[in-house]
Amino acid sequence: MKNTIIMSTRFVTMLGLACCLAFSTLLTSCKEEIDESNFAIKTDQTILDYITAAPELSSIKAIFDRVRMGKTENASSISSVLSARGNYTVFAPNNDAVSRYVFAMTQSYDVNALSYEQAELVAKSCIIDNGDNEAYETADFPMTGESFPLSNLNDRRLTSQSVGDNNFVINGNAWVTQGNIDVSNGVLHVVSEVIAPSNDFLPDLIAQAPNLSIMSRLINETGWADKMKEYIDNVYETNNLLYAGTTKRFADFNFPYMTKRAIGYTAFVETNTAFQNDWGVPAPQFDGAGNITNWSAIFSVINAKCVEHFGNSSVADLKNEDNPVNQFVAYHLLRGNMAPDEFVHHYNEWSYSYGADKLRPQTTKLPTDVWDYYTTMGKHRGLLKITQLSDTPCEGEAQGYYLNRISEYANGIPHTSVESTDSYNYQELSTKPNAPGQNGINIKVNVQNGSYDNNSLNGFYYPIDHILLYNQETRDLLASQRIRVDLVTMLPELFDNDVRGQKVYYFPNGYFENITNESSVTQIYYLQEGRVAHNGSWKDYQGDEFLFSGKYDFVLKLPPVPKTGSYELRMGFSMNSLRGMVQVYLGTSPDQTTPVSLPIDLRESVSQIPGQPWVDDAECVSVADIIENDRNLRNQNYMKAPQYMCVSGEQNSCRNASPATPALRRILCTETLSKDKTYYLRFKSVMESSETQFMMDYFEFVPTEIVNNPTNPEDIW
């Protein structure tokens, strides 16, 4: 991976490759001497003006002159773009960096020796178009190996790692030798290496890391490598080319028409050491060509473990998705190209403050755990929970991202007349053991995999430190808590095309693989509060929502439940007078569903719910009164929004906000759901008007033993 470190407002003089700093067990980069007498330059020049006047940037200038933005011969050059108005973040490699890259590619030091495709990769990889937002200064950079919210001109996400005192690395090994050069059309950062993310497909990139050789071979032998070689839906993009640059007006906003449809994947990959430590797998031995010579011994142990946990020992074909090894591998794979900052979305969780800029919420002060659920690939779909720990995890635990971490929290009922609200800050108290990852499996997202790139053409991979297994123990743990799933994580296309929390779009019929059977007049809009409103009044889980309009009728494919049992199925939304009425259906086929309740009227205020059971917690004398009011609301198949979800961050909970236009949960049904079946919800407008809105935010799957537990009832969070 071509990676770069950035010095905030400091000039760094390159001493050579011999001076290297190891800043992590998995990520090493060449460290350069800092000249602290040199600081960021303020100028009214354009980016092109500055680069033209800087002798040490002449090579990248030549590349910018040569490469065109479009595919036609008369398309504007990159240089022309960087001379125009705009907000661009540019990581410009110095001449030494370009020379090393050119020689590695061509065995020549002449920049003109690069093919056009090679030059285009270099030019477009180092530029981010920030659009209407300010370009990124180092103060805006991700600190812990996560990615920038916006993609570069090659539609790739670049990562940033803080190293030492205000030093940063971009994409793993390229240092910023001069940062925060403010120009009239953006911010320029001079870097010590060319940024050129790999153009290999995800399975091929995994194969390049020797410490992942066992899982890489399993991915290939089970056939999943061949199934993860898609990148662009050319049919869709060709059919919708005429709509490029157009918008659709709805609800007083202009929604760009989504004409791009990339396809991507995410893989969680055990290191060889994890297989050795957890399963006693022999260490791989290699021949001169890098092939594993003791594969039979390695596979024998893995196969026995997979048969033990999954059964189906009679299915010998590794490419058969009923095969136990195939099932094991499939549970590591997600549809959706998730950059490191996309596992969870920070916006309005309890106690969190997004800072001064809601368009770019801060990600360094994290008072509360955040999590979401994802559906894994294959015939035997699994549920995978990803949690990002707060700034204050349990004692002995490290901050970071974890797979299938099951935690217990300070989850009492805040009530001002009984005790301070601040006494319930929803901090993690303990975790349930989840062997072999006792408290969940750590995802290595804050470092690169040694000197190996984890950012492929169609996805990211992440090394993990324990065996990831969807056995009965994991299923039982996942089913021991309420499962709250954001609609966004059910639609992998949002990750593939950098939509989550970043943009608003109109999506035509057929765009989402998990939304089917749309009527021809169904309209689908994705909204993120920071992108269309700045009043902090939206009551959305994680700050975003979907609106469906027209005479809509469509089917949503649901995530799997972790184990067979009785579940209460709920839908989260907010009410207002612009909404309509919807009939909801449930079934095991998108073409055969049955109604689960009477039509739901989303136009109501809580005063219109029969019996007026909604009462603000602040008006209650005791916690017992709060519990009683919640029970009365449940009797009408409604629940307040979770205490965890806030209107504008911190502790302004949606639970008691705006009774005239409340955020609620609707109890759709209680059903016995099978872990081996796929379920679908159909939503159909029952109104004649084509102007009404149907708002969808999140879903909850709650085992009835949690709902009906008399000694430990479900919490309000």
Tab-separated table of C-alpha atoms in Angstrom, residues 196-614:
chain	number	residue	atom	x	y	z
A	196	ALA	CA	-1.662	4.708	-5.213
A	197	PRO	CA	-4.040	2.198	-3.578
A	198	SER	CA	-3.996	-1.280	-5.044
A	199	ASN	CA	-6.121	-2.100	-8.076
A	200	ASP	CA	-6.253	-5.766	-7.080
A	201	PHE	CA	-9.522	-7.410	-6.114
A	202	LEU	CA	-10.012	-8.113	-2.423
A	203	PRO	CA	-9.109	-11.846	-2.431
A	204	ASP	CA	-5.928	-11.140	-4.403
A	205	LEU	CA	-4.881	-8.461	-1.926
A	206	ILE	CA	-5.422	-10.790	1.025
A	207	ALA	CA	-3.202	-13.353	-0.719
A	208	GLN	CA	-0.300	-10.875	-0.731
A	209	ALA	CA	-0.038	-10.855	3.098
A	210	PRO	CA	2.024	-13.851	4.294
A	211	ASN	CA	0.580	-13.688	7.825
A	212	LEU	CA	-2.914	-14.288	6.362
A	213	SER	CA	-1.972	-17.238	4.153
A	214	ILE	CA	-4.223	-19.810	5.856
A	215	MET	CA	-7.431	-17.814	5.533
A	216	SER	CA	-6.448	-16.676	2.049
A	217	ARG	CA	-6.230	-20.269	0.877
A	218	LEU	CA	-9.556	-21.125	2.522
A	219	ILE	CA	-11.199	-18.201	0.704
A	220	ASN	CA	-9.860	-19.522	-2.593
A	221	GLU	CA	-10.623	-23.215	-2.085
A	222	THR	CA	-14.210	-22.545	-0.971
A	223	GLY	CA	-14.855	-20.531	-4.132
A	224	TRP	CA	-15.466	-17.245	-2.337
A	225	ALA	CA	-12.500	-15.620	-4.059
A	226	ASP	CA	-14.231	-16.044	-7.421
A	227	LYS	CA	-17.486	-14.669	-6.002
A	228	MET	CA	-15.808	-11.438	-4.815
A	229	LYS	CA	-14.495	-10.180	-8.138
A	230	GLU	CA	-17.258	-7.707	-8.972
A	231	TYR	CA	-16.558	-3.974	-8.881
A	232	ILE	CA	-18.982	-1.944	-10.996
A	233	ASP	CA	-22.555	-2.641	-12.099
A	234	ASN	CA	-21.963	-1.564	-15.691
A	235	VAL	CA	-25.504	-2.378	-16.800
A	236	TYR	CA	-27.030	-0.093	-14.189
A	237	GLU	CA	-24.575	2.741	-14.792
A	238	THR	CA	-25.061	2.568	-18.571
A	239	ASN	CA	-28.848	2.554	-18.258
A	240	ASN	CA	-28.823	5.582	-15.943
A	241	LEU	CA	-26.107	7.627	-17.627
A	242	LEU	CA	-28.649	10.200	-18.876
A	243	TYR	CA	-29.497	11.133	-15.279
A	244	ALA	CA	-25.916	12.006	-14.293
A	245	GLY	CA	-25.806	15.407	-12.626
A	246	THR	CA	-29.582	15.689	-12.332
A	247	THR	CA	-31.603	16.113	-9.144
A	248	LYS	CA	-35.100	15.256	-7.978
A	249	ARG	CA	-37.028	17.787	-5.913
A	250	PHE	CA	-38.752	16.380	-2.849
A	251	ALA	CA	-39.718	17.726	0.590
A	252	ASP	CA	-38.097	21.101	-0.219
A	253	PHE	CA	-34.710	19.506	-0.959
A	254	ASN	CA	-32.859	18.657	-4.162
A	255	PHE	CA	-31.756	15.008	-4.165
A	256	PRO	CA	-29.038	13.999	-6.638
A	257	TYR	CA	-30.029	11.045	-8.798
A	258	MET	CA	-27.780	8.092	-7.928
A	259	THR	CA	-26.153	7.017	-11.180
A	260	LYS	CA	-23.149	5.206	-9.686
A	261	ARG	CA	-23.426	1.606	-8.529
A	262	ALA	CA	-20.144	0.178	-7.323
A	263	ILE	CA	-20.036	-3.303	-5.794
A	264	GLY	CA	-17.757	-4.172	-2.906
A	265	TYR	CA	-16.989	-6.462	0.011
A	266	THR	CA	-15.492	-6.531	3.481
A	267	ALA	CA	-13.516	-9.448	4.915
A	268	PHE	CA	-12.423	-10.185	8.484
A	269	VAL	CA	-9.363	-12.406	8.302
A	270	GLU	CA	-7.696	-14.405	11.075
A	271	THR	CA	-3.941	-14.200	11.185
A	272	ASN	CA	-2.006	-17.443	10.990
A	273	THR	CA	-1.127	-16.935	14.647
A	274	ALA	CA	-4.811	-16.792	15.608
A	275	PHE	CA	-5.373	-20.211	13.997
A	276	GLN	CA	-2.361	-21.605	15.848
A	277	ASN	CA	-3.321	-20.157	19.246
A	278	ASP	CA	-7.069	-20.853	19.196
A	279	TRP	CA	-7.321	-24.101	17.231
A	280	GLY	CA	-3.833	-25.591	17.450
A	281	VAL	CA	-3.391	-25.386	13.683
A	282	PRO	CA	0.207	-26.119	12.602
A	283	ALA	CA	2.217	-23.098	11.546
A	284	PRO	CA	2.359	-22.894	7.740
A	285	GLN	CA	5.596	-23.838	5.992
A	286	PHE	CA	6.446	-22.365	2.610
A	287	ASP	CA	8.485	-23.341	-0.418
A	288	GLY	CA	10.545	-20.902	-2.457
A	289	ALA	CA	7.493	-19.750	-4.418
A	290	GLY	CA	5.520	-18.950	-1.263
A	291	ASN	CA	3.230	-21.979	-1.452
A	292	ILE	CA	2.175	-23.738	1.768
A	293	THR	CA	3.827	-27.172	1.842
A	294	ASN	CA	2.008	-28.596	4.903
A	295	TRP	CA	-1.527	-27.688	3.827
A	296	SER	CA	-2.943	-31.173	4.416
A	297	ALA	CA	-2.009	-31.040	8.102
A	298	ILE	CA	-3.391	-27.510	8.446
A	299	PHE	CA	-6.642	-28.282	6.652
A	300	SER	CA	-7.216	-31.473	8.627
A	301	VAL	CA	-7.412	-29.512	11.897
A	302	ILE	CA	-9.585	-26.741	10.426
A	303	ASN	CA	-11.987	-29.180	8.776
A	304	ALA	CA	-12.431	-31.140	12.023
A	305	LYS	CA	-13.183	-27.933	13.939
A	306	CYS	CA	-15.701	-26.771	11.334
A	307	VAL	CA	-17.488	-30.151	11.311
A	308	GLU	CA	-17.628	-29.998	15.107
A	309	HIS	CA	-19.384	-26.622	15.036
A	310	PHE	CA	-21.430	-26.779	11.811
A	311	GLY	CA	-22.054	-30.481	11.169
A	312	ASN	CA	-22.696	-31.492	7.526
A	313	SER	CA	-19.631	-33.738	7.478
A	314	SER	CA	-21.080	-35.579	4.479
A	315	VAL	CA	-20.806	-32.492	2.239
A	316	ALA	CA	-17.218	-32.829	1.025
A	317	ASP	CA	-17.241	-30.271	-1.798
A	318	LEU	CA	-15.617	-27.131	-0.360
A	319	LYS	CA	-17.462	-24.937	-2.859
A	320	ASN	CA	-20.842	-26.214	-1.722
A	321	GLU	CA	-22.265	-23.615	0.655
A	322	ASP	CA	-23.566	-26.415	2.905
A	323	ASN	CA	-19.981	-27.556	3.485
A	324	PRO	CA	-18.880	-26.705	7.072
A	325	VAL	CA	-15.618	-25.049	6.000
A	326	ASN	CA	-17.534	-22.996	3.426
A	327	GLN	CA	-19.957	-21.874	6.137
A	328	PHE	CA	-17.030	-20.910	8.370
A	329	VAL	CA	-15.458	-18.766	5.635
A	330	ALA	CA	-18.752	-17.157	4.571
A	331	TYR	CA	-19.320	-15.820	8.096
A	332	HIS	CA	-16.186	-13.679	7.651
A	333	LEU	CA	-17.512	-11.915	4.542
A	334	LEU	CA	-19.890	-8.981	4.139
A	335	ARG	CA	-21.419	-7.407	1.065
A	336	GLY	CA	-20.502	-3.760	1.234
A	337	ASN	CA	-17.133	-2.049	0.906
A	338	MET	CA	-16.658	-0.694	4.426
A	339	ALA	CA	-13.830	1.721	5.053
A	340	PRO	CA	-12.565	1.800	8.661
A	341	ASP	CA	-14.847	4.655	9.748
A	342	GLU	CA	-18.043	3.018	8.470
A	343	PHE	CA	-18.612	0.146	10.898
A	344	VAL	CA	-20.653	2.477	13.091
A	345	HIS	CA	-21.884	6.033	12.625
A	346	HIS	CA	-21.460	8.724	15.263
A	347	TYR	CA	-24.101	11.391	15.379
A	348	ASN	CA	-26.603	11.378	18.224
A	349	GLU	CA	-25.820	8.540	20.600
A	350	TRP	CA	-26.186	9.206	24.336
A	351	SER	CA	-23.710	11.769	25.748
A	352	TYR	CA	-22.011	12.287	22.360
A	353	SER	CA	-21.435	15.786	20.983
A	354	TYR	CA	-20.695	16.010	17.259
A	355	GLY	CA	-18.857	19.316	17.700
A	356	ALA	CA	-19.037	22.544	15.772
A	357	ASP	CA	-19.492	20.975	12.337
A	358	LYS	CA	-22.371	18.531	11.930
A	359	LEU	CA	-21.188	17.759	8.414
A	360	ARG	CA	-18.023	16.285	9.892
A	361	PRO	CA	-18.843	14.966	13.379
A	362	GLN	CA	-15.853	14.583	15.672
A	363	THR	CA	-14.596	11.042	16.293
A	364	THR	CA	-12.092	11.478	19.124
A	365	LYS	CA	-14.351	12.039	22.163
A	366	LEU	CA	-16.543	8.949	22.355
A	367	PRO	CA	-18.346	8.680	25.701
A	368	THR	CA	-20.621	5.759	24.783
A	369	ASP	CA	-20.275	2.454	22.964
A	370	VAL	CA	-21.808	2.420	19.479
A	371	TRP	CA	-22.730	-0.737	17.589
A	372	ASP	CA	-24.648	-2.123	14.668
A	373	TYR	CA	-25.483	-5.469	13.073
A	374	TYR	CA	-24.595	-6.845	9.655
A	375	THR	CA	-25.631	-9.841	7.580
A	376	THR	CA	-22.859	-12.135	6.399
A	377	MET	CA	-22.674	-13.757	2.971
A	378	GLY	CA	-23.666	-17.194	1.776
A	379	LYS	CA	-26.639	-19.518	1.853
A	380	HIS	CA	-26.452	-19.767	5.653
A	381	ARG	CA	-26.587	-16.068	6.434
A	382	GLY	CA	-25.305	-15.042	9.834
A	383	LEU	CA	-25.708	-11.997	12.059
A	384	LEU	CA	-22.496	-10.129	12.929
A	385	LYS	CA	-22.344	-7.414	15.579
A	386	ILE	CA	-19.664	-4.706	15.356
A	387	THR	CA	-19.064	-2.498	18.412
A	388	GLN	CA	-16.817	0.509	18.826
A	389	LEU	CA	-15.884	0.954	22.471
A	390	SER	CA	-16.100	4.306	24.205
A	391	ASP	CA	-13.178	6.284	25.571
A	392	THR	CA	-13.602	4.422	28.864
A	393	PRO	CA	-13.927	0.690	28.134
A	394	CYS	CA	-13.991	-1.965	30.812
A	395	GLU	CA	-10.839	-2.269	32.906
A	396	GLY	CA	-8.060	-3.984	31.014
A	397	GLU	CA	-9.788	-3.553	27.648
A	398	ALA	CA	-8.447	-1.550	24.723
A	399	GLN	CA	-10.425	1.030	22.785
A	400	GLY	CA	-11.303	-0.030	19.289
A	401	TYR	CA	-13.711	-2.143	17.237
A	402	TYR	CA	-14.863	-5.602	18.272
A	403	LEU	CA	-16.828	-8.403	16.622
A	404	ASN	CA	-19.680	-10.005	18.576
A	405	ARG	CA	-18.943	-8.214	21.837
A	406	ILE	CA	-21.887	-8.720	24.205
A	407	SER	CA	-21.899	-6.086	26.939
A	408	GLU	CA	-23.941	-5.049	29.944
A	409	TYR	CA	-24.509	-1.359	30.654
A	410	ALA	CA	-25.633	1.115	33.297
A	411	ASN	CA	-29.155	0.975	31.945
A	412	GLY	CA	-31.450	2.249	34.675
A	413	ILE	CA	-34.238	4.788	34.242
A	414	PRO	CA	-33.067	8.399	34.681
A	415	HIS	CA	-35.553	10.442	36.672
A	416	THR	CA	-34.806	13.869	38.077
A	417	SER	CA	-36.965	13.524	41.183
A	418	VAL	CA	-35.232	10.288	42.147
A	419	GLU	CA	-31.617	10.789	41.155
A	420	SER	CA	-29.458	12.732	38.731
A	421	THR	CA	-29.786	11.865	35.048
A	422	ASP	CA	-26.002	12.020	34.863
A	423	SER	CA	-25.755	8.996	37.153
A	424	TYR	CA	-26.907	6.893	34.193
A	425	ASN	CA	-24.409	7.603	31.446
A	426	TYR	CA	-24.799	4.223	29.763
A	427	GLN	CA	-21.240	3.161	30.396
A	428	GLU	CA	-20.204	-0.414	29.760
A	429	LEU	CA	-20.157	-2.332	33.054
A	430	SER	CA	-19.117	-5.824	31.985
A	431	THR	CA	-19.085	-8.266	29.084
A	432	LYS	CA	-20.285	-11.821	28.662
A	433	PRO	CA	-17.504	-14.330	27.911
A	434	ASN	CA	-17.312	-15.231	24.242
A	435	ALA	CA	-14.521	-17.762	23.797
A	436	PRO	CA	-12.046	-17.724	22.121
A	437	GLY	CA	-12.394	-13.929	21.989
A	438	GLN	CA	-13.493	-13.662	25.595
A	439	ASN	CA	-14.923	-10.158	25.233
A	440	GLY	CA	-15.376	-10.068	21.491
A	441	ILE	CA	-12.833	-10.258	18.700
A	442	ASN	CA	-10.613	-7.245	18.114
A	443	ILE	CA	-10.585	-5.811	14.578
A	444	LYS	CA	-7.223	-4.378	13.549
A	445	VAL	CA	-8.473	-1.190	11.920
A	446	ASN	CA	-6.107	1.333	13.416
A	447	VAL	CA	-3.034	-0.139	11.724
A	448	GLN	CA	-2.229	-1.545	8.333
A	449	ASN	CA	-1.207	-5.172	8.027
A	450	GLY	CA	2.533	-4.586	8.180
A	451	SER	CA	3.635	-3.143	4.864
A	452	TYR	CA	0.699	-4.774	3.080
A	453	ASP	CA	-2.200	-2.840	1.627
A	454	ASN	CA	-5.683	-3.678	2.985
A	455	ASN	CA	-7.543	-1.275	0.643
A	456	SER	CA	-8.387	-3.170	-2.538
A	457	LEU	CA	-10.211	-2.125	-5.674
A	458	ASN	CA	-13.485	-3.550	-4.369
A	459	GLY	CA	-13.179	-3.684	-0.601
A	460	PHE	CA	-11.205	-3.722	2.636
A	461	TYR	CA	-9.903	-6.589	4.701
A	462	TYR	CA	-9.190	-6.425	8.431
A	463	PRO	CA	-6.961	-8.827	10.388
A	464	ILE	CA	-8.568	-10.220	13.561
A	465	ASP	CA	-6.899	-11.729	16.615
A	466	HIS	CA	-9.197	-14.710	17.345
A	467	ILE	CA	-11.270	-17.290	15.503
A	468	LEU	CA	-14.570	-15.810	14.291
A	469	LEU	CA	-17.145	-18.564	14.600
A	470	TYR	CA	-20.927	-18.636	14.194
A	471	ASN	CA	-21.539	-21.635	16.417
A	472	GLN	CA	-24.354	-22.207	18.905
A	473	GLU	CA	-22.495	-20.311	21.631
A	474	THR	CA	-22.233	-17.214	19.422
A	475	ARG	CA	-25.870	-17.504	18.367
A	476	ASP	CA	-27.004	-17.758	21.990
A	477	LEU	CA	-24.962	-14.700	22.956
A	478	LEU	CA	-26.326	-12.595	20.097
A	479	ALA	CA	-29.866	-13.680	20.982
A	480	SER	CA	-29.392	-12.748	24.642
A	481	GLN	CA	-29.896	-9.033	23.948
A	482	ARG	CA	-32.167	-6.721	22.003
A	483	ILE	CA	-31.026	-6.529	18.375
A	484	ARG	CA	-31.377	-2.997	16.956
A	485	VAL	CA	-30.430	-2.734	13.283
A	486	ASP	CA	-30.157	0.511	11.363
A	487	LEU	CA	-31.796	0.265	7.927
A	488	VAL	CA	-28.533	1.560	6.439
A	489	THR	CA	-26.616	-1.564	7.464
A	490	MET	CA	-29.212	-3.692	5.671
A	491	LEU	CA	-28.358	-1.971	2.361
A	492	PRO	CA	-24.701	-2.632	1.417
A	493	GLU	CA	-24.882	-0.375	-1.650
A	494	LEU	CA	-24.702	2.636	0.690
A	495	PHE	CA	-21.213	1.550	1.771
A	496	ASP	CA	-20.102	0.659	-1.750
A	497	ASN	CA	-20.930	4.169	-2.948
A	498	ASP	CA	-19.868	6.274	0.073
A	499	VAL	CA	-23.368	7.382	1.024
A	500	ARG	CA	-23.749	6.639	4.737
A	501	GLY	CA	-23.717	9.885	6.692
A	502	GLN	CA	-22.104	11.769	3.809
A	503	LYS	CA	-24.638	12.505	1.102
A	504	VAL	CA	-28.339	12.567	0.249
A	505	TYR	CA	-29.659	10.770	-2.808
A	506	TYR	CA	-32.686	9.671	-4.775
A	507	PHE	CA	-32.496	5.968	-5.659
A	508	PRO	CA	-34.409	4.560	-8.640
A	509	ASN	CA	-36.224	1.235	-8.492
A	510	GLY	CA	-33.964	-1.797	-8.576
A	511	TYR	CA	-30.969	-0.097	-6.998
A	512	PHE	CA	-30.903	-2.091	-3.753
A	513	GLU	CA	-30.585	-5.869	-3.736
A	514	ASN	CA	-32.497	-6.041	-0.427
A	515	ILE	CA	-35.387	-3.813	-1.573
A	516	THR	CA	-37.460	-5.563	-4.216
A	517	ASN	CA	-40.917	-5.729	-5.775
A	518	GLU	CA	-41.207	-1.931	-5.950
A	519	SER	CA	-44.232	-0.475	-7.662
A	520	SER	CA	-43.317	1.697	-10.639
A	521	VAL	CA	-44.200	4.855	-8.694
A	522	THR	CA	-42.236	4.032	-5.538
A	523	GLN	CA	-39.733	6.795	-4.776
A	524	ILE	CA	-36.799	6.194	-2.402
A	525	TYR	CA	-34.817	8.991	-0.719
A	526	TYR	CA	-31.935	8.835	1.738
A	527	LEU	CA	-31.569	11.795	4.122
A	528	GLN	CA	-28.810	12.742	6.554
A	529	GLU	CA	-29.649	15.619	8.874
A	530	GLY	CA	-26.318	17.385	8.591
A	531	ARG	CA	-26.646	17.398	4.784
A	532	VAL	CA	-30.114	18.923	4.481
A	533	ALA	CA	-30.840	20.621	7.815
A	534	HIS	CA	-28.826	22.228	10.565
A	535	ASN	CA	-31.409	22.857	13.266
A	536	GLY	CA	-30.559	19.779	15.313
A	537	SER	CA	-34.216	18.800	15.611
A	538	TRP	CA	-34.308	15.496	13.723
A	539	LYS	CA	-35.175	12.401	15.732
A	540	ASP	CA	-33.325	9.737	13.755
A	541	TYR	CA	-31.218	6.821	14.927
A	542	GLN	CA	-27.629	7.764	13.991
A	543	GLY	CA	-28.867	10.940	12.299
A	544	ASP	CA	-30.202	9.512	9.040
A	545	GLU	CA	-33.404	8.073	7.599
A	546	PHE	CA	-35.153	6.840	4.484
A	547	LEU	CA	-38.291	8.387	3.035
A	548	PHE	CA	-40.526	6.476	0.631
A	549	SER	CA	-43.079	8.426	-1.368
A	550	GLY	CA	-45.483	8.106	-4.270
A	551	LYS	CA	-48.045	5.324	-4.206
A	552	TYR	CA	-45.287	3.165	-2.751
A	553	ASP	CA	-45.322	-0.589	-2.489
A	554	PHE	CA	-42.079	-2.502	-1.883
A	555	VAL	CA	-40.512	-5.440	-0.034
A	556	LEU	CA	-37.542	-5.344	2.374
A	557	LYS	CA	-35.374	-8.411	2.978
A	558	LEU	CA	-34.662	-8.709	6.703
A	559	PRO	CA	-31.452	-9.790	8.442
A	560	PRO	CA	-31.402	-13.322	9.897
A	561	VAL	CA	-32.186	-14.030	13.534
A	562	PRO	CA	-29.319	-15.736	15.387
A	563	LYS	CA	-31.406	-18.639	16.672
A	564	THR	CA	-34.898	-20.001	16.272
A	565	GLY	CA	-37.366	-18.622	18.766
A	566	SER	CA	-40.112	-16.137	19.508
A	567	TYR	CA	-39.260	-12.515	18.652
A	568	GLU	CA	-41.026	-9.190	18.945
A	569	LEU	CA	-40.440	-7.281	15.708
A	570	ARG	CA	-40.468	-3.465	15.892
A	571	MET	CA	-39.984	-0.576	13.487
A	572	GLY	CA	-38.559	2.822	14.467
A	573	PHE	CA	-39.795	6.059	12.898
A	574	SER	CA	-40.936	9.584	13.694
A	575	MET	CA	-44.398	11.013	13.111
A	576	ASN	CA	-45.483	14.272	11.504
A	577	SER	CA	-48.318	15.654	9.396
A	578	LEU	CA	-46.485	14.967	6.105
A	579	ARG	CA	-46.513	11.226	6.664
A	580	GLY	CA	-49.213	8.835	5.508
A	581	MET	CA	-50.633	5.420	6.371
A	582	VAL	CA	-48.895	2.139	5.648
A	583	GLN	CA	-49.946	-1.499	5.706
A	584	VAL	CA	-47.182	-3.885	6.778
A	585	TYR	CA	-46.960	-7.548	5.729
A	586	LEU	CA	-44.573	-10.365	6.733
A	587	GLY	CA	-43.610	-13.565	4.942
A	588	THR	CA	-40.874	-16.011	3.964
A	589	SER	CA	-41.127	-15.032	0.283
A	590	PRO	CA	-41.101	-11.529	-1.219
A	591	ASP	CA	-44.114	-12.589	-3.276
A	592	GLN	CA	-46.172	-14.127	-0.455
A	593	THR	CA	-46.718	-12.015	2.645
A	594	THR	CA	-49.628	-11.542	5.032
A	595	PRO	CA	-50.669	-8.466	7.080
A	596	VAL	CA	-49.176	-8.281	10.561
A	597	SER	CA	-51.327	-5.456	11.957
A	598	LEU	CA	-53.856	-2.808	11.108
A	599	PRO	CA	-52.571	0.058	8.914
A	600	ILE	CA	-50.222	2.373	10.799
A	601	ASP	CA	-50.977	6.106	10.687
A	602	LEU	CA	-47.728	8.065	10.839
A	603	ARG	CA	-49.496	11.442	10.761
A	604	GLU	CA	-50.662	11.233	14.368
A	605	SER	CA	-49.374	13.062	17.369
A	606	VAL	CA	-49.217	11.042	20.579
A	607	SER	CA	-52.386	12.763	21.776
A	608	GLN	CA	-54.278	10.827	19.088
A	609	ILE	CA	-53.180	7.399	20.322
A	610	PRO	CA	-56.204	5.800	22.048
A	611	GLY	CA	-56.158	6.476	25.766
A	612	GLN	CA	-53.380	9.067	25.356
A	613	PRO	CA	-50.817	6.811	27.076
A	614	TRP	CA	-47.771	8.895	26.117
